[in-house]
Each structure stands twice: as C-alpha cells, then as structure tokens.
C-alpha cells in the first residue's frame, strides 16, 4: 500500500504534533523517538523526523506528502506548499527585541541598523518596508546573546513565553507578526493522494473543532 509520508519537526513542536495526530485518530499510538532512528513506520504512514527548518523543503520536493511547520519557518523558507489547516499549536510572536536602551535608537527613525537573527528574510523584508537599511548577521541559535555582546543592537526572533528575553534583560521593541504551526501539503500529493489526504484533514479538523468547543 502506498503510505502517506509525513515530515514531523523535532524540537518544540514535536510533542504537540504527535498529540494532534494521535488524538485525531490518525496515529494508532503516540510515537516515541526513543532512539536516533529518523524514519518511523506504521501500517499507513511513514514519519520522517526532521529539523523544524527543513520540513518545508521535504514537503516542497515531495519527499514527504505532508508536514508540520510554523509560520516563522514557512515565511523564511518561501516553500511553495499548500497550507490547508492552522493547527493552533506553537503559537508565538515574531518580534524585534533588544536592550531597553536600544528602544530610543529604534524610535529615532534610524536609516540603517544591524540585526542578528535566524530569520534573515523575514527581518530584511520587515525593515525594507519601513525604509530602514539592515545589515543582517545570521545566527543559528541563542540569538539573545547578540545585543548583550554588542554584536548588534537588535534581534529578530520568536517569543513564546518571553522567558528567554526576560532572563537576558531584553525587551520587545516592535512586533512583526504572530506565528502558529500549519499542516502543509505537497501540491502534487494533494491531487494524486487526495482521498487519503482529505480523510486526514477531516480527522484533524474534527479534533480541532472539538477542542475549541471544550475550551
Ligand atoms: C527560541 C527563540 C528564543 C526562545 C523564545 O529558541 O529563538 O530564543 O525560543 O522562547 P521563550 O519566549 O519561551 O523563552 P529555541 O528554544 O528554539 O533555541 P535556539 O536558541 O537554539 O534557537
């Protein structure tokens, strides 16, 4: 039987993704990544456990039929994928942050600033719309270190609980946009495997609607 291949993000979205697929009745049991195995299989599915940032690539190129990715990752990747369902998980905000003393600089309409981020495209286009030239310093993690070490006055990053900013003495200076996780689908699979995929969409939507009623 032709299995549906799903790319699941390792990291902060993993457990909530598994919960949705399990509670929707798609997964017969909660998959546990106990080992370093990166491909897990059930009767009907093959699950690829990939880095969150890589999910859109696997789906766009059709290696996976579906995947789960946050708006932050999707905006940055610009992958051409279909996005039928907002899963309502991984809610966070994409923001500009910095040390409290940098707020004045930000509000003084600077023509050019230096920004550290793991979201270079999002940052660049946000500041371009404001007419601010940016020198982007791309980092891959612990972005909050940049203003503390004088690497840049500003960072563009996601804020979920706000704890990382707070514990490092940083504040939100501007809001870019909210972000939440989406179910994404390969455009060709959407046509060729429509029956199976539509049944998955219905199960997930039914579960999400039930969740909303309970809340
Ligand atoms: C993300 C983000 C912030 C933090 C925000 O990093 O880049 O650093 O989470 O979350 P909070 O508002 O709940 O504190 P992540 O945990 O993905 O690790 P990283 O620094 O290695 O990218």
Coordinates of C-alpha atoms and ligand atoms in Angstrom, one line a residue:
X1 CA 0.0 0.0 0.0
X2 CA 1.2 3.5 -0.8
X3 CA 2.0 5.1 2.5
X4 CA 1.5 8.7 3.3
X5 CA 4.8 10.2 4.2
X6 CA 4.8 12.9 7.0
X7 CA 7.7 15.2 7.9
X8 CA 7.5 16.0 11.6
X9 CA 9.5 18.7 13.2
X10 CA 11.9 17.6 16.0
X11 CA 12.1 20.1 18.8
X12 CA 9.5 22.4 20.3
X13 CA 6.6 21.4 18.1
X14 CA 7.2 17.6 18.2
X15 CA 5.1 16.5 21.2
X16 CA 2.1 18.8 20.3
X17 CA 2.2 17.5 16.7
X18 CA 2.1 13.9 17.9
X19 CA -0.7 14.7 20.2
X20 CA -2.8 16.1 17.4
X21 CA -2.2 13.2 15.1
X22 CA -2.9 10.7 17.9
X23 CA -6.0 12.4 19.3
X24 CA -7.4 12.8 15.7
X25 CA -7.2 9.0 15.4
X26 CA -4.6 9.1 12.6
X27 CA -1.8 7.6 14.7
X28 CA -2.6 4.3 16.4
X29 CA -0.2 5.1 19.2
X30 CA 2.0 8.0 20.3
X31 CA 5.3 7.6 18.5
X32 CA 8.3 8.0 20.8
X33 CA 11.6 9.0 19.3
X34 CA 13.5 6.8 21.8
X35 CA 16.3 6.0 19.5
X36 CA 18.2 8.0 16.9
X37 CA 16.0 6.5 14.2
X38 CA 14.9 9.2 11.8
X39 CA 12.2 7.2 10.0
X40 CA 9.3 5.5 11.8
X41 CA 6.6 3.5 10.2
X42 CA 3.1 2.4 10.9
X43 CA 0.7 0.4 8.6
X44 CA -0.4 3.5 6.8
X45 CA 2.3 6.1 7.4
X46 CA 6.0 6.8 7.2
X47 CA 7.2 9.5 9.6
X48 CA 10.3 11.5 8.9
X49 CA 11.8 13.2 12.0
X50 CA 13.5 16.2 10.6
X51 CA 14.8 19.6 11.8
X52 CA 11.9 22.1 12.0
X53 CA 13.6 24.4 9.5
X54 CA 13.8 21.5 6.9
X55 CA 10.2 20.4 7.0
X56 CA 9.1 22.8 4.1
X57 CA 11.9 21.5 1.9
X58 CA 10.9 17.9 2.4
X59 CA 7.3 18.7 1.5
X60 CA 8.0 21.1 -1.4
X61 CA 10.2 18.5 -3.1
X62 CA 7.6 15.7 -2.5
X63 CA 9.8 13.5 -0.3
X64 CA 7.1 14.0 2.2
X65 CA 3.4 14.4 1.3
X66 CA 2.6 16.4 4.4
X67 CA 4.4 18.2 7.2
X68 CA 4.0 20.5 10.2
X69 CA 5.8 23.8 10.2
X70 CA 5.4 27.2 11.9
X71 CA 4.7 30.4 10.0
X72 CA 8.2 31.6 11.1
X73 CA 9.8 28.7 9.2
X74 CA 7.4 28.9 6.3
X75 CA 7.9 32.6 5.7
X76 CA 11.7 32.2 5.9
X77 CA 11.7 29.1 3.5
X78 CA 9.3 30.6 1.0
X79 CA 8.5 27.0 0.0
X80 CA 5.7 26.5 -2.5
X81 CA 3.4 24.2 -0.5
X82 CA -0.3 24.1 0.2
X83 CA -1.4 25.1 3.8
X84 CA -4.9 23.8 4.4
X85 CA -5.0 23.8 8.3
X86 CA -3.9 26.0 11.1
X87 CA -3.1 23.5 13.8
X88 CA -3.2 26.2 16.6
X89 CA 0.0 24.9 18.2
X90 CA 3.4 26.6 18.5
X91 CA 1.8 30.0 19.0
X92 CA 4.4 32.7 19.3
X93 CA 5.2 36.1 18.0
X94 CA 8.0 37.2 15.7
X95 CA 9.4 40.4 17.2
X96 CA 12.2 42.9 17.1
X97 CA 13.9 42.9 20.5
X98 CA 16.9 44.5 22.2
X99 CA 18.3 46.1 25.3
X100 CA 15.9 48.6 26.9
X101 CA 18.3 51.4 26.0
X102 CA 18.1 50.5 22.3
X103 CA 14.4 51.4 22.2
X104 CA 15.3 55.1 21.9
X105 CA 17.6 54.4 18.9
X106 CA 14.8 52.4 17.3
X107 CA 12.3 55.2 17.8
X108 CA 14.7 57.8 16.4
X109 CA 13.9 56.6 12.8
X110 CA 17.4 55.2 12.0
X111 CA 18.2 54.8 8.3
X112 CA 20.3 51.8 8.9
X113 CA 20.6 49.2 11.7
X114 CA 22.4 45.9 12.4
X115 CA 20.2 42.9 13.2
X116 CA 21.1 39.5 14.4
X117 CA 18.6 36.7 13.6
X118 CA 17.9 33.2 12.4
X119 CA 15.2 34.7 10.1
X120 CA 17.2 36.9 7.6
X121 CA 14.5 37.1 5.0
X122 CA 11.7 38.0 7.5
X123 CA 13.9 40.6 9.1
X124 CA 15.1 42.1 5.8
X125 CA 11.6 42.4 4.3
X126 CA 10.2 43.9 7.6
X127 CA 12.8 46.6 7.7
X128 CA 12.8 47.2 4.0
X129 CA 9.0 48.1 4.2
X130 CA 9.9 50.6 6.9
X131 CA 12.6 52.1 4.7
X132 CA 15.4 51.0 7.1
X133 CA 18.5 49.5 5.6
X134 CA 19.7 46.5 7.5
X135 CA 22.9 44.7 7.9
X136 CA 21.8 41.2 8.8
X137 CA 24.0 38.9 10.9
X138 CA 22.7 35.4 10.6
X139 CA 23.0 33.2 13.7
X140 CA 21.6 29.7 14.3
X141 CA 20.6 29.9 18.0
X142 CA 21.0 31.7 21.3
X143 CA 20.2 34.9 19.3
X144 CA 19.6 36.8 22.6
X145 CA 23.4 36.9 23.1
X146 CA 23.9 39.3 20.2
X147 CA 22.8 42.6 22.0
X148 CA 24.5 41.5 25.2
X149 CA 27.8 41.2 23.4
X150 CA 27.5 44.2 21.2
X151 CA 27.2 42.2 18.0
X152 CA 24.0 44.1 17.1
X153 CA 21.6 46.5 18.8
X154 CA 18.6 44.5 17.6
X155 CA 17.5 40.9 17.1
X156 CA 14.6 39.5 15.2
X157 CA 13.4 36.3 16.9
X158 CA 10.3 34.4 18.1
X159 CA 9.0 34.9 21.6
X160 CA 6.8 32.3 23.1
X161 CA 6.7 32.7 26.9
X162 CA 9.1 35.7 26.9
X163 CA 11.3 34.0 29.4
X164 CA 14.5 34.0 27.3
X165 CA 14.2 37.7 26.7
X166 CA 13.4 38.5 30.3
X167 CA 16.2 36.3 31.8
X168 CA 18.7 38.1 29.5
X169 CA 17.5 41.6 30.2
X170 CA 16.0 42.2 26.8
X171 CA 12.6 43.7 25.8
X172 CA 10.3 43.5 22.8
X173 CA 10.8 46.7 20.8
X174 CA 8.4 46.0 17.8
X175 CA 6.0 43.4 16.7
X176 CA 6.4 41.8 13.3
X177 CA 3.6 39.2 13.2
X178 CA 2.1 36.3 15.1
X179 CA 3.1 32.7 14.2
X180 CA 1.5 29.3 14.6
X181 CA 2.0 25.9 13.2
X182 CA 0.4 24.8 9.9
X183 CA -0.3 21.5 8.3
X184 CA 1.5 21.8 5.0
X185 CA 0.9 19.6 1.9
X186 CA 2.9 18.9 -1.2
X187 CA 1.0 20.3 -4.2
X188 CA 1.3 17.2 -6.4
X189 CA 0.3 14.8 -3.5
X190 CA -2.7 17.0 -2.8
X191 CA -4.0 15.9 -6.2
X192 CA -2.7 12.4 -6.5
X193 CA -3.5 11.2 -3.0
X194 CA -6.5 13.4 -2.4
X195 CA -8.7 10.7 -0.9
X196 CA -6.3 9.7 1.8
X197 CA -5.2 13.3 2.5
X198 CA -8.8 14.6 2.7
X199 CA -9.6 11.9 5.3
X200 CA -6.6 13.2 7.3
X201 CA -7.7 16.8 7.0
X202 CA -11.2 15.9 8.2
X203 CA -9.9 13.9 11.2
X204 CA -7.7 16.8 12.2
X205 CA -10.4 19.4 11.7
X206 CA -12.9 17.4 13.7
X207 CA -10.4 17.1 16.6
X208 CA -9.5 20.8 16.5
X209 CA -13.2 21.8 16.4
X210 CA -13.9 19.5 19.4
X211 CA -11.0 21.1 21.2
X212 CA -12.4 24.6 20.5
X213 CA -15.9 23.5 21.9
X214 CA -14.2 22.3 25.1
X215 CA -12.2 25.5 25.6
Ligands
LIG1 C1 13.7 30.1 20.6 C2 13.9 31.5 20.3 C3 14.1 32.2 21.6 C4 13.3 31.3 22.5 C5 12.0 32.0 22.8 O1 14.9 29.5 20.7 O2 14.9 31.7 19.3 O3 15.5 32.1 22.0 O4 13.0 30.1 21.8 O5 11.2 31.2 23.7 P1 10.6 31.8 25.1 O6 10.0 33.2 24.7 O7 9.6 30.8 25.5 O8 11.7 32.0 26.0 P2 15.0 27.9 20.8 O9 14.5 27.4 22.1 O10 14.3 27.3 19.6 O11 16.5 27.6 20.8 P3 17.8 28.2 20.0 O12 18.2 29.4 20.7 O13 18.8 27.1 20.0 O14 17.3 28.6 18.6

